[in-house]
Amino acid sequence: MIISMRPHAPKAEIDYVCERIREFGYKVHSIEGEERVVIGVVGVGDVTNCLESLEATPGVERAVRISAPYKFVSKEFKKEHSQMRVNGLEIGGDEFIVMAGPCSVESERQIMETAEAVAAAGAKILRGGAYKPRTSPYDFQGMELDGLKLLKKAKAATGLLIITEVMSDRDVEMVADYADIMQIGARNMQNFALLKSLGRCGRPVLLKRGLSATIKELLMSAEYLVAHGNSNVLLCERGIRTFETATRNTCDISAVPVLNELSHLPVILDPSHAVGKRSLVPAISRAAVAVGADGLIVEVHPCPEKAVSDGAQSLTVPQFRNMMQELKPYISLWKESRAREVAAAV
Ligand code: PEP
Ligand code: MN
């Protein structure tokens, strides 16, 4: 169950509701938003009786039964699609947001050149890994703090926001000093210490779907972030592992509408890791717009053949520019359908 308190309900009312929930034998998990407190009710007991009683308790606006194992991220909890505001930019609203940049931050010249080019082509957020999760310990592991500093410089020069990966709970505070959005990589989707730490940190998070994770597992990981206090979560489909070898991963394009049906959180598609091959990225990006994703995260490199990671799937700058042009008519249709959805919801 989820109990949503009235905006600015006094503490005494909130405490009383929590006391009543405990009397019914449940555990209480409350989240304090800017306007209201939302209380998650966990455990086994007489749901109907408890709901009826709480609905009649002062200060309670809504008491709802949730059947999915994830509560706060579910559509049952919140019917309207969520918007995430991050330093003046809205994701999940009426703009289709493109994040772009290299797989890894490699040098000042590389990141500045890419940042300027993707900004001019219409991207709003610069991606770039300073900490890299690599399958081989002998591969490039990232520039770490120096990479974060270069991202900050690129942000100052272009006004782009920054998304970068954080791999360990020990690095959360440091990465949060530089990143507008913290990326949880596919390999860390079930790193529960990291999820808890990013939950407490509160900085917006892009959570990537694990290599072999089900949609339910992705949503349970998102639930960790929200249950630990951070509701600024973007879900990201980046391809899953299947028997197919023609592409690096299999892009589960249906994950986008499935997630939109199950959850209110915005959904971002990563076409680069999903297919692993630059020639396929524009087609998958068009598909992402068509199925109702809220945005894309795309790898772009000024000279992909020299990239230290993921060169084969990185678009060149002219290819990215072309793709952004080609996406325009698709994004116009996306906007029309988004406006219809918003109108139908009110
Ligand atoms: C990346 O974004 O470069 C990355 C490592 O992605 P993923 O975690 O999806 O493999
Ligand atoms: Mn990459």
PDB file of N, CA and C in Angstrom, residues 260-296:
ATOM      1  N   ASN A 260       6.618   2.134 -20.090  1.00  0.00           N
ATOM      2  CA  ASN A 260       5.638   3.226 -19.997  1.00  0.00           C
ATOM      3  C   ASN A 260       4.291   2.739 -19.470  1.00  0.00           C
ATOM      4  N   GLU A 261       4.018   1.463 -19.676  1.00  0.00           N
ATOM      5  CA  GLU A 261       2.766   0.908 -19.165  1.00  0.00           C
ATOM      6  C   GLU A 261       2.877   0.588 -17.676  1.00  0.00           C
ATOM      7  N   LEU A 262       4.062   0.157 -17.245  1.00  0.00           N
ATOM      8  CA  LEU A 262       4.226  -0.301 -15.858  1.00  0.00           C
ATOM      9  C   LEU A 262       4.672   0.795 -14.901  1.00  0.00           C
ATOM     10  N   SER A 263       5.352   1.807 -15.437  1.00  0.00           N
ATOM     11  CA  SER A 263       5.974   2.798 -14.560  1.00  0.00           C
ATOM     12  C   SER A 263       5.710   4.221 -15.058  1.00  0.00           C
ATOM     13  N   HIS A 264       5.767   5.164 -14.125  1.00  0.00           N
ATOM     14  CA  HIS A 264       5.588   6.576 -14.499  1.00  0.00           C
ATOM     15  C   HIS A 264       6.921   7.252 -14.799  1.00  0.00           C
ATOM     16  N   LEU A 265       8.039   6.537 -14.593  1.00  0.00           N
ATOM     17  CA  LEU A 265       9.350   7.165 -14.759  1.00  0.00           C
ATOM     18  C   LEU A 265       9.686   7.375 -16.247  1.00  0.00           C
ATOM     19  N   PRO A 266      10.419   8.455 -16.566  1.00  0.00           N
ATOM     20  CA  PRO A 266      10.841   8.654 -17.961  1.00  0.00           C
ATOM     21  C   PRO A 266      11.758   7.531 -18.442  1.00  0.00           C
ATOM     22  N   VAL A 267      11.719   7.277 -19.749  1.00  0.00           N
ATOM     23  CA  VAL A 267      12.504   6.184 -20.335  1.00  0.00           C
ATOM     24  C   VAL A 267      13.420   6.730 -21.435  1.00  0.00           C
ATOM     25  N   ILE A 268      14.684   6.362 -21.338  1.00  0.00           N
ATOM     26  CA  ILE A 268      15.696   6.795 -22.309  1.00  0.00           C
ATOM     27  C   ILE A 268      16.200   5.558 -23.045  1.00  0.00           C
ATOM     28  N   LEU A 269      16.436   5.680 -24.345  1.00  0.00           N
ATOM     29  CA  LEU A 269      16.993   4.546 -25.086  1.00  0.00           C
ATOM     30  C   LEU A 269      18.443   4.832 -25.481  1.00  0.00           C
ATOM     31  N   ASP A 270      19.291   3.837 -25.297  1.00  0.00           N
ATOM     32  CA  ASP A 270      20.696   3.927 -25.693  1.00  0.00           C
ATOM     33  C   ASP A 270      20.873   3.034 -26.923  1.00  0.00           C
ATOM     34  N   PRO A 271      20.815   3.625 -28.139  1.00  0.00           N
ATOM     35  CA  PRO A 271      20.907   2.801 -29.349  1.00  0.00           C
ATOM     36  C   PRO A 271      22.333   2.292 -29.571  1.00  0.00           C
ATOM     37  N   SER A 272      23.336   3.002 -29.030  1.00  0.00           N
ATOM     38  CA  SER A 272      24.735   2.658 -29.314  1.00  0.00           C
ATOM     39  C   SER A 272      25.105   1.306 -28.702  1.00  0.00           C
ATOM     40  N   HIS A 273      24.860   1.157 -27.387  1.00  0.00           N
ATOM     41  CA  HIS A 273      25.175  -0.121 -26.748  1.00  0.00           C
ATOM     42  C   HIS A 273      24.182  -1.203 -27.160  1.00  0.00           C
ATOM     43  N   ALA A 274      22.972  -0.794 -27.527  1.00  0.00           N
ATOM     44  CA  ALA A 274      21.951  -1.782 -27.897  1.00  0.00           C
ATOM     45  C   ALA A 274      22.360  -2.559 -29.139  1.00  0.00           C
ATOM     46  N   VAL A 275      22.974  -1.878 -30.125  1.00  0.00           N
ATOM     47  CA  VAL A 275      23.314  -2.577 -31.365  1.00  0.00           C
ATOM     48  C   VAL A 275      24.821  -2.743 -31.583  1.00  0.00           C
ATOM     49  N   GLY A 276      25.603  -1.811 -31.053  1.00  0.00           N
ATOM     50  CA  GLY A 276      27.063  -1.942 -31.134  1.00  0.00           C
ATOM     51  C   GLY A 276      27.657  -1.628 -32.488  1.00  0.00           C
ATOM     52  N   LYS A 277      26.860  -1.067 -33.392  1.00  0.00           N
ATOM     53  CA  LYS A 277      27.340  -0.845 -34.745  1.00  0.00           C
ATOM     54  C   LYS A 277      26.789   0.491 -35.239  1.00  0.00           C
ATOM     55  N   ARG A 278      27.695   1.414 -35.620  1.00  0.00           N
ATOM     56  CA  ARG A 278      27.222   2.790 -35.879  1.00  0.00           C
ATOM     57  C   ARG A 278      26.206   2.886 -36.999  1.00  0.00           C
ATOM     58  N   SER A 279      26.290   2.006 -38.011  1.00  0.00           N
ATOM     59  CA  SER A 279      25.357   2.134 -39.140  1.00  0.00           C
ATOM     60  C   SER A 279      23.906   1.885 -38.717  1.00  0.00           C
ATOM     61  N   LEU A 280      23.715   1.183 -37.589  1.00  0.00           N
ATOM     62  CA  LEU A 280      22.350   0.847 -37.157  1.00  0.00           C
ATOM     63  C   LEU A 280      21.760   1.872 -36.183  1.00  0.00           C
ATOM     64  N   VAL A 281      22.626   2.769 -35.687  1.00  0.00           N
ATOM     65  CA  VAL A 281      22.178   3.695 -34.625  1.00  0.00           C
ATOM     66  C   VAL A 281      21.035   4.626 -35.080  1.00  0.00           C
ATOM     67  N   PRO A 282      21.107   5.236 -36.295  1.00  0.00           N
ATOM     68  CA  PRO A 282      20.004   6.140 -36.676  1.00  0.00           C
ATOM     69  C   PRO A 282      18.643   5.430 -36.743  1.00  0.00           C
ATOM     70  N   ALA A 283      18.605   4.207 -37.288  1.00  0.00           N
ATOM     71  CA  ALA A 283      17.318   3.508 -37.413  1.00  0.00           C
ATOM     72  C   ALA A 283      16.725   3.211 -36.027  1.00  0.00           C
ATOM     73  N   ILE A 284      17.574   2.766 -35.116  1.00  0.00           N
ATOM     74  CA  ILE A 284      17.073   2.443 -33.771  1.00  0.00           C
ATOM     75  C   ILE A 284      16.652   3.725 -33.036  1.00  0.00           C
ATOM     76  N   SER A 285      17.343   4.813 -33.337  1.00  0.00           N
ATOM     77  CA  SER A 285      16.968   6.093 -32.714  1.00  0.00           C
ATOM     78  C   SER A 285      15.587   6.534 -33.198  1.00  0.00           C
ATOM     79  N   ARG A 286      15.333   6.361 -34.485  1.00  0.00           N
ATOM     80  CA  ARG A 286      13.993   6.713 -35.009  1.00  0.00           C
ATOM     81  C   ARG A 286      12.935   5.845 -34.342  1.00  0.00           C
ATOM     82  N   ALA A 287      13.274   4.576 -34.169  1.00  0.00           N
ATOM     83  CA  ALA A 287      12.318   3.663 -33.520  1.00  0.00           C
ATOM     84  C   ALA A 287      12.032   4.117 -32.089  1.00  0.00           C
ATOM     85  N   ALA A 288      13.077   4.597 -31.395  1.00  0.00           N
ATOM     86  CA  ALA A 288      12.898   5.045 -30.002  1.00  0.00           C
ATOM     87  C   ALA A 288      11.902   6.198 -29.926  1.00  0.00           C
ATOM     88  N   VAL A 289      12.018   7.119 -30.908  1.00  0.00           N
ATOM     89  CA  VAL A 289      11.085   8.254 -30.934  1.00  0.00           C
ATOM     90  C   VAL A 289       9.678   7.716 -31.183  1.00  0.00           C
ATOM     91  N   ALA A 290       9.566   6.796 -32.141  1.00  0.00           N
ATOM     92  CA  ALA A 290       8.244   6.286 -32.522  1.00  0.00           C
ATOM     93  C   ALA A 290       7.546   5.526 -31.399  1.00  0.00           C
ATOM     94  N   VAL A 291       8.314   4.824 -30.569  1.00  0.00           N
ATOM     95  CA  VAL A 291       7.655   4.028 -29.508  1.00  0.00           C
ATOM     96  C   VAL A 291       7.453   4.832 -28.217  1.00  0.00           C
ATOM     97  N   GLY A 292       7.838   6.115 -28.233  1.00  0.00           N
ATOM     98  CA  GLY A 292       7.503   6.966 -27.083  1.00  0.00           C
ATOM     99  C   GLY A 292       8.553   7.069 -26.003  1.00  0.00           C
ATOM    100  N   ALA A 293       9.834   6.871 -26.375  1.00  0.00           N
ATOM    101  CA  ALA A 293      10.890   7.131 -25.379  1.00  0.00           C
ATOM    102  C   ALA A 293      10.916   8.636 -25.087  1.00  0.00           C
ATOM    103  N   ASP A 294      11.505   9.001 -23.958  1.00  0.00           N
ATOM    104  CA  ASP A 294      11.611  10.419 -23.602  1.00  0.00           C
ATOM    105  C   ASP A 294      12.903  11.040 -24.116  1.00  0.00           C
ATOM    106  N   GLY A 295      13.817  10.188 -24.563  1.00  0.00           N
ATOM    107  CA  GLY A 295      15.081  10.720 -25.063  1.00  0.00           C
ATOM    108  C   GLY A 295      16.033   9.611 -25.429  1.00  0.00           C
ATOM    109  N   LEU A 296      17.223  10.045 -25.888  1.00  0.00           N
ATOM    110  CA  LEU A 296      18.261   9.110 -26.321  1.00  0.00           C
ATOM    111  C   LEU A 296      19.556   9.422 -25.599  1.00  0.00           C
TER     112      LEU A 296
END
